[in-house]
Coordinates of C-alpha atoms in Angstrom, one line a residue:
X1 CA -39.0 -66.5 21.3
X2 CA -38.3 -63.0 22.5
X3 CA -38.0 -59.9 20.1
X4 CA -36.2 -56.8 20.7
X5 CA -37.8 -53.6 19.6
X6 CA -38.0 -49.9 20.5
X7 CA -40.7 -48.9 21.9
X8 CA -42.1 -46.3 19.3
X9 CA -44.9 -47.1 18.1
X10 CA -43.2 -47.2 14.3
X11 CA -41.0 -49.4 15.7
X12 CA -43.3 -52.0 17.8
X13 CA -45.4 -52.4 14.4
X14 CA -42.4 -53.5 12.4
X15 CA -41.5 -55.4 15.0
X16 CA -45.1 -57.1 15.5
X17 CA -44.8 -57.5 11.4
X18 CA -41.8 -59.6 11.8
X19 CA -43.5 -61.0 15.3
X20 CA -46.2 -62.5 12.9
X21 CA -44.3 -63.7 10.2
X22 CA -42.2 -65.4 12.6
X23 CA -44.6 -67.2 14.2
X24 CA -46.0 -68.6 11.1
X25 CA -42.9 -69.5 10.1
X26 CA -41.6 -71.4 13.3
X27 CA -45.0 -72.5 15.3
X28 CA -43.5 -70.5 18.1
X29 CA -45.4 -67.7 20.2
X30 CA -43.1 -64.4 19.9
X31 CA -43.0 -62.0 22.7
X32 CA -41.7 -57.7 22.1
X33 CA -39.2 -57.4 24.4
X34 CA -39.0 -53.4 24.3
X35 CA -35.2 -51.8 24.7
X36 CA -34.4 -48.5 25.4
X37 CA -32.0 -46.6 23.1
X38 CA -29.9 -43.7 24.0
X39 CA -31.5 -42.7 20.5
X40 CA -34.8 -42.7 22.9
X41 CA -33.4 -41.1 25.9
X42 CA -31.0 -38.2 25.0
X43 CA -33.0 -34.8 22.9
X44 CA -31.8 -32.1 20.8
X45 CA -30.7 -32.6 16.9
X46 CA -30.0 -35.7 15.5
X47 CA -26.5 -34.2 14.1
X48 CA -25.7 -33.6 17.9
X49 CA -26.3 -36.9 19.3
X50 CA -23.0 -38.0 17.7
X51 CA -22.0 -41.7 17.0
X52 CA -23.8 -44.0 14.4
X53 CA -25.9 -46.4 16.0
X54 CA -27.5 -44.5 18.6
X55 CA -31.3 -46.6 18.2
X56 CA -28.9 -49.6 17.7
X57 CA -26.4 -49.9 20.4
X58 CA -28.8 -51.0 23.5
X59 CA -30.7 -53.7 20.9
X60 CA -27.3 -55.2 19.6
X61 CA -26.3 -55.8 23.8
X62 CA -29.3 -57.3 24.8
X63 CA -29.3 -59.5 21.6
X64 CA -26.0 -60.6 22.6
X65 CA -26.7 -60.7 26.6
X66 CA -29.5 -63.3 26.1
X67 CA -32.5 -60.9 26.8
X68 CA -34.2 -61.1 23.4
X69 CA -33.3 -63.7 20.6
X70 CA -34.1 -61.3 17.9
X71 CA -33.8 -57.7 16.9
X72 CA -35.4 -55.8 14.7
X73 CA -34.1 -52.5 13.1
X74 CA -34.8 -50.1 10.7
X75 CA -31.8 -50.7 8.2
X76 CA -30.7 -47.2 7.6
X77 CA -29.9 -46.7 11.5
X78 CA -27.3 -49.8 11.4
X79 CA -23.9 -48.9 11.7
X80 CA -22.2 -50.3 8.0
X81 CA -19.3 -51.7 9.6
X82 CA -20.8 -55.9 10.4
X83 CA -20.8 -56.4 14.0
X84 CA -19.2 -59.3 15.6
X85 CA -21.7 -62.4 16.6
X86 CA -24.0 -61.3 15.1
X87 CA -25.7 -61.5 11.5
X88 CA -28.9 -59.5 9.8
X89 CA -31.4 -60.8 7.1
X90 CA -33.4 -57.9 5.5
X91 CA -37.2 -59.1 4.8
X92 CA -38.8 -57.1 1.4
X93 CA -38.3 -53.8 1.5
X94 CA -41.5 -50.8 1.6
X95 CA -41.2 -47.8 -0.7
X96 CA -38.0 -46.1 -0.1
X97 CA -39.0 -42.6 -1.0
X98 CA -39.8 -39.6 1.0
X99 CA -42.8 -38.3 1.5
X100 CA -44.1 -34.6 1.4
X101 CA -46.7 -34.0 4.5
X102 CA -47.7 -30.4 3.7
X103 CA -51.0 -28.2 4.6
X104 CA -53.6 -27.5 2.3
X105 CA -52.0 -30.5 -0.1
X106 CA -49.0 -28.4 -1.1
X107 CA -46.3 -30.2 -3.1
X108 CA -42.7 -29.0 -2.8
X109 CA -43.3 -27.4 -6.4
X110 CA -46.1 -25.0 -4.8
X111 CA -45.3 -24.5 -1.5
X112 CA -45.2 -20.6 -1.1
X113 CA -41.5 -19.2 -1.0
X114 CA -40.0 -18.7 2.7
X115 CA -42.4 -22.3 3.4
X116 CA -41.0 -23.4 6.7
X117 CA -40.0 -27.3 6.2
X118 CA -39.2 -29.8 9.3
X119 CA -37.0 -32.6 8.9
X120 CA -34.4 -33.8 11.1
X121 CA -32.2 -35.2 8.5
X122 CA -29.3 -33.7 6.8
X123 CA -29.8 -35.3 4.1
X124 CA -33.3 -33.9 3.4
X125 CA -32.6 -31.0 4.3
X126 CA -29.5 -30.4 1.8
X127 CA -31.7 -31.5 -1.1
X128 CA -34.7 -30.0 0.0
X129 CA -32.9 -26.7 -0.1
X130 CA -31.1 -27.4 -3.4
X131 CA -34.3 -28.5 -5.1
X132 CA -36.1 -24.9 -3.1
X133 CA -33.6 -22.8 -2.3
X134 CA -36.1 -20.0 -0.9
X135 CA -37.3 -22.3 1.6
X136 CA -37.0 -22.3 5.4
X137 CA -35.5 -26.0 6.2
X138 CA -36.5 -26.7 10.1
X139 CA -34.3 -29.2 12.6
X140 CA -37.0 -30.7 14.4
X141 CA -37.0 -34.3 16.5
X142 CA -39.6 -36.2 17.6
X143 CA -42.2 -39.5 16.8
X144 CA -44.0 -39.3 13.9
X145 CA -47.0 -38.2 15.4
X146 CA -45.0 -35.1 16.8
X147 CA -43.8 -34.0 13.6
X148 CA -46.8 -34.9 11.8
X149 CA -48.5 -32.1 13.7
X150 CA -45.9 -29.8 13.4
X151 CA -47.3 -29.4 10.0
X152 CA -51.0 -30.3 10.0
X153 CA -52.3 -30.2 13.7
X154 CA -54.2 -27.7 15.2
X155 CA -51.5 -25.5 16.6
X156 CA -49.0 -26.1 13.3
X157 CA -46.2 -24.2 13.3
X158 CA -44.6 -25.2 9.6
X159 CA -46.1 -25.7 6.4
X160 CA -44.9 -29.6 5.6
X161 CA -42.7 -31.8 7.4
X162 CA -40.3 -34.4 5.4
X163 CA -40.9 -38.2 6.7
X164 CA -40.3 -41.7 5.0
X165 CA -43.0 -43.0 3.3
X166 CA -42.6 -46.4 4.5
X167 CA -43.0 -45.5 8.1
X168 CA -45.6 -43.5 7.2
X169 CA -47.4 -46.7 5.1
X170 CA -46.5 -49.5 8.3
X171 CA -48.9 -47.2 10.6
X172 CA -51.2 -46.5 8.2
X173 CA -51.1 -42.9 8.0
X174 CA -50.6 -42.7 4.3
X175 CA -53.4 -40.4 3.8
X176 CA -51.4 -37.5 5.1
X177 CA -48.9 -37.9 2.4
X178 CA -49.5 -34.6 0.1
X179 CA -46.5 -35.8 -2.7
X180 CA -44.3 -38.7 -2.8
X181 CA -41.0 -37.3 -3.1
X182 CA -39.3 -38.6 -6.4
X183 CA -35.7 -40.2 -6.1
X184 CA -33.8 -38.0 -8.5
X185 CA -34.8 -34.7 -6.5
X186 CA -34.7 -36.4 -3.0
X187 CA -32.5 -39.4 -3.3
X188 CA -33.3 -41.4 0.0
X189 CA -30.8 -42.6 2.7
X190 CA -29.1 -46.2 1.8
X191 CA -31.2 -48.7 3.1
X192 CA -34.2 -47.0 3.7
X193 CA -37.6 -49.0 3.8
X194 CA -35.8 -52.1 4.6
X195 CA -35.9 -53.8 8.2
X196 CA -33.1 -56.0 9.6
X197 CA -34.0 -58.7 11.4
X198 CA -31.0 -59.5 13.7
X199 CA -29.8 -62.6 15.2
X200 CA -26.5 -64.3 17.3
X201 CA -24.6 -65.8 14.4
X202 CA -24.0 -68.9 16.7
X203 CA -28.1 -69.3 16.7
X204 CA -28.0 -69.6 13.1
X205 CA -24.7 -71.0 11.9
X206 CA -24.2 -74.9 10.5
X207 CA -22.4 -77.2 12.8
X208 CA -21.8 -80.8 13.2
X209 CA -24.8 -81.2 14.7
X210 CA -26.3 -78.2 12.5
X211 CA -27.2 -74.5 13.5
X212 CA -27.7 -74.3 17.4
X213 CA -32.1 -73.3 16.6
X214 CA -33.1 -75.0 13.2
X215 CA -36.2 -73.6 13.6
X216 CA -34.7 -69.7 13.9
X217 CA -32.2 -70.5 11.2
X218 CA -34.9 -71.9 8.6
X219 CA -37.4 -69.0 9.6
X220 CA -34.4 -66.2 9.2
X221 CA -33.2 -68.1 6.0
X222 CA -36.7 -67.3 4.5
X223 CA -37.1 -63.7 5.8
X224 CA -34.3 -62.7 3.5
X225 CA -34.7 -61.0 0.3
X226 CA -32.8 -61.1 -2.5
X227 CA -33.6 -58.4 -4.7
X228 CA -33.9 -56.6 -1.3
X229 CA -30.7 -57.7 0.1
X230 CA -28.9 -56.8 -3.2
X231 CA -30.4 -53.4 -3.8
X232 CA -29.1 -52.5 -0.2
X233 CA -25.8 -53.8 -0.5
X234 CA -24.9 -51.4 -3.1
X235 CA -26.4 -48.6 -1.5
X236 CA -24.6 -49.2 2.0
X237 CA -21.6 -50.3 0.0
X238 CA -21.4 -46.4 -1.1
X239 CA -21.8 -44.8 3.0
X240 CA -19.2 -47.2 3.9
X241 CA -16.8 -46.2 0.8
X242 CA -16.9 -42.5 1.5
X243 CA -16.6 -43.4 5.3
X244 CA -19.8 -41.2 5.9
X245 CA -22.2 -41.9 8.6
X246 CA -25.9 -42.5 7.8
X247 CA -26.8 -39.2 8.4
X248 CA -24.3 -37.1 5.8
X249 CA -26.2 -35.9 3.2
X250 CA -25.5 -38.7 0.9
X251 CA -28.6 -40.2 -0.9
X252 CA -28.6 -43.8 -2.8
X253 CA -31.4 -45.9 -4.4
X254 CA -31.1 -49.3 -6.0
X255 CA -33.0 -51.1 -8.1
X256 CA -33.0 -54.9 -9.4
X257 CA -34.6 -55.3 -12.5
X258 CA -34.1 -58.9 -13.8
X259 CA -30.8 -59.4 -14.1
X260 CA -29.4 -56.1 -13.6
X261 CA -29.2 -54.2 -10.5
X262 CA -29.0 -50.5 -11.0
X263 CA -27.7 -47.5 -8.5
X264 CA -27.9 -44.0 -8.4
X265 CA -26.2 -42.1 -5.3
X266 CA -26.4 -38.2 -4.5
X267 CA -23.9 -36.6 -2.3
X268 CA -24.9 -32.4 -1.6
X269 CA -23.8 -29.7 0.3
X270 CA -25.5 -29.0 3.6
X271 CA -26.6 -26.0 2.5
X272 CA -28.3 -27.2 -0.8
X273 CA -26.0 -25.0 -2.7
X274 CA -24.6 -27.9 -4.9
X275 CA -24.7 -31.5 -4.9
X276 CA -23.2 -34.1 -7.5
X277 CA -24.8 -37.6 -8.7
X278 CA -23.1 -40.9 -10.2
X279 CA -25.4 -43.8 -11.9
X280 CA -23.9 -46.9 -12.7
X281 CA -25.1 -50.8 -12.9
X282 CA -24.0 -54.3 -13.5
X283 CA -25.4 -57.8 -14.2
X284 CA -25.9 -60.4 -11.8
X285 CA -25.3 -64.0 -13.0
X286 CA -28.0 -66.2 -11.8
X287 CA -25.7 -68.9 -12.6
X288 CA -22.9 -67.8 -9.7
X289 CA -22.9 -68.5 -6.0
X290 CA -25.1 -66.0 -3.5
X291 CA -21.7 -64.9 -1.9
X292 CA -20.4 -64.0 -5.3
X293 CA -23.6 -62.0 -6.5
X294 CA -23.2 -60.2 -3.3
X295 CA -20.0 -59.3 -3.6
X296 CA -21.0 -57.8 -7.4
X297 CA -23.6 -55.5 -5.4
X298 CA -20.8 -54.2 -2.9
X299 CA -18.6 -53.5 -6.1
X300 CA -21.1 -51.4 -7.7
X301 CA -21.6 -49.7 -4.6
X302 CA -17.6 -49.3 -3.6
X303 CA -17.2 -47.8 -7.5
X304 CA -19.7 -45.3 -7.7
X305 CA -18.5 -43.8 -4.2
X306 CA -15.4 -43.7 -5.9
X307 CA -16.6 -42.3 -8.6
X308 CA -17.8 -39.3 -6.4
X309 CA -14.9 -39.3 -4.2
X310 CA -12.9 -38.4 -7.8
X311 CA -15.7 -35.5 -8.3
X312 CA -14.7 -33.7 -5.0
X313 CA -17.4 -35.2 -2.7
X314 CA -15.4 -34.4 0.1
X315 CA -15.5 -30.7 -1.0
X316 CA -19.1 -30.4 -0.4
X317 CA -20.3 -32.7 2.5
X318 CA -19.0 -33.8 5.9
X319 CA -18.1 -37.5 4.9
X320 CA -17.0 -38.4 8.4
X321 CA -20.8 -37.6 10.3
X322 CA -21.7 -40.4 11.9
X323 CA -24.9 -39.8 13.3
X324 CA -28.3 -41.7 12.3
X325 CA -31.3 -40.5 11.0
X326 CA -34.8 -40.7 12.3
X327 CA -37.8 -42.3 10.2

């Protein structure tokens, strides 16, 4: 079985992480297939590279070309809109916060005032500056390890770099991690922390003589999970109701607890000068079809985007971005 990947090195250890799981799963060896992305190839700011799913694109084709049988993607660089042939599970989810990398163990509550930050997200950066106003937010591209050292190498050139904690926890670098960013003062993108495991539809789909690879289809079947796939449902449910790509500055962060699945979502002004926030939840029968349970998810999602739509969201952010964000 061949698996598509990146060839970061975040991204080859999700991938080998579903590699693994696969494998026990099916019986079957599982070979990284790495694809370039124009995400990969093309530099300046993210906000320049201009169209969601630039780390997606050059996976999806050579999913649906033949060369790899599986994708896997962080699930906050998918495009929202479903894309044809092809169906995603999403495994259980890391952390979703952000996470504060600063010199000398600063937190964003004591770094000193003018503190140069780096993140390449809009999104940070608008509530970085509206939770710190007097601090100096930095574009800046690059792996982790790049940025990582903008902060705390030898030749630093910033005092803390913004980065999610769950890429940060996959490779193991957790002990650079000077404060773990709470949700309501850095709300994180929708679906961050959750992977997508991608597959041809046809692979996977029930037939007469059932889905084209039982063994993929079983293996996929029990890679997905449900409080997982519910929390990011709602949240994704919001970027696609305010039609905003997955780098606007638009935060959201589901929880299921029990039977209730819970959502906050933050939309703020690119230059942290304001930003507005809508909570809401709902129940979830246990009693009801999957389809129907997800469908309560994308509700909850589609109503508190309205919700902020009604509060003048569209005053303060650039809902139709459409560029991704970087780990």
């Amino acid at each position: 079985m061949r698996l598509g990947t990146r060839a970061s090195a975040l991204a080859t250890t999700q991938s080998g992480l579903v590699a693994r799981r696969l494998e026990e799963l099916t019986g079957r060896p599982v070979e990284l297939v790495r694809i370039r992305t124009e995400g990969d190839v093309k530099t300046g700011s993210l906000a320049s590279l201009g169209g969601t799913g630039v780390f997606v694109t050059a996976l999806r084709e050579a999913l649906l070309d033949g060369r790899c049988d599986v994708a896997v993607h962080s699930l906050k660089d998918l495009p929202t809109t479903p894309a044809e042939g092809l169906t995603f599970v999403t495994p259980d989810r890391e952390d979703p916060r952000d996470a504060l990398c600063a010199r000398d163990g600063l937190t964003l509550a004591t770094l000193p005032r003018g503190g140069r930050v780096g993140t390449g997200s809009p999104r940070r950066a608008a509530q970085i500056r509206a939770a710190r106003p007097d601090l100096d937010v930095v574009d800046i591209r690059g792996n982790v390890g790049t940025r990582l050292d903008r902060a705390l190498g030898p030749e630093a050139d910033l005092d803390a770099v913004v980065l999610a904690y769950a890429g940060l926890s996959r490779l193991g670098r957790t002990e650079v991690i000077s404060e773990v960013l709470d949700v309501d003062v850095v709300a994180p993108a929708p679906g961050q922390g959750a992977l997508a495991v991608e597959v041809r539809t046809a692979d996977i789909a029930s037939g007469e003589a059932g889905p084209r690879v039982p063994d993929l289809a079983e293996a996929v079947h029990l890679l997905d999970d449900r409080p997982t796939r519910l929390a990011v449902l709602a949240e994704r449910s919001v970027l696609a109701r305010l039609e905003a790509g997955c780098a606007a500055p638009v935060g959201a962060h589901a929880t299921v607890s029990g039977s209730t699945l819970r959502l906050r979502a933050v939309v703020a002004a690119v230059d942290g000068s304001e930003q507005m926030a809508r909570t809401a939840e709902t129940r979830l029968s246990p009693d009801v079809a999957p389809d129907v349970i997800d469908a309560a998810a994308r509700t909850l999602g589609v109503s508190v985007a309205e919700h902020l739509l009604a509060d003048g969201a569209e005053r303060l952010a650039p809902l139709s971005a459409t560029v991704p964000e970087k780990a």
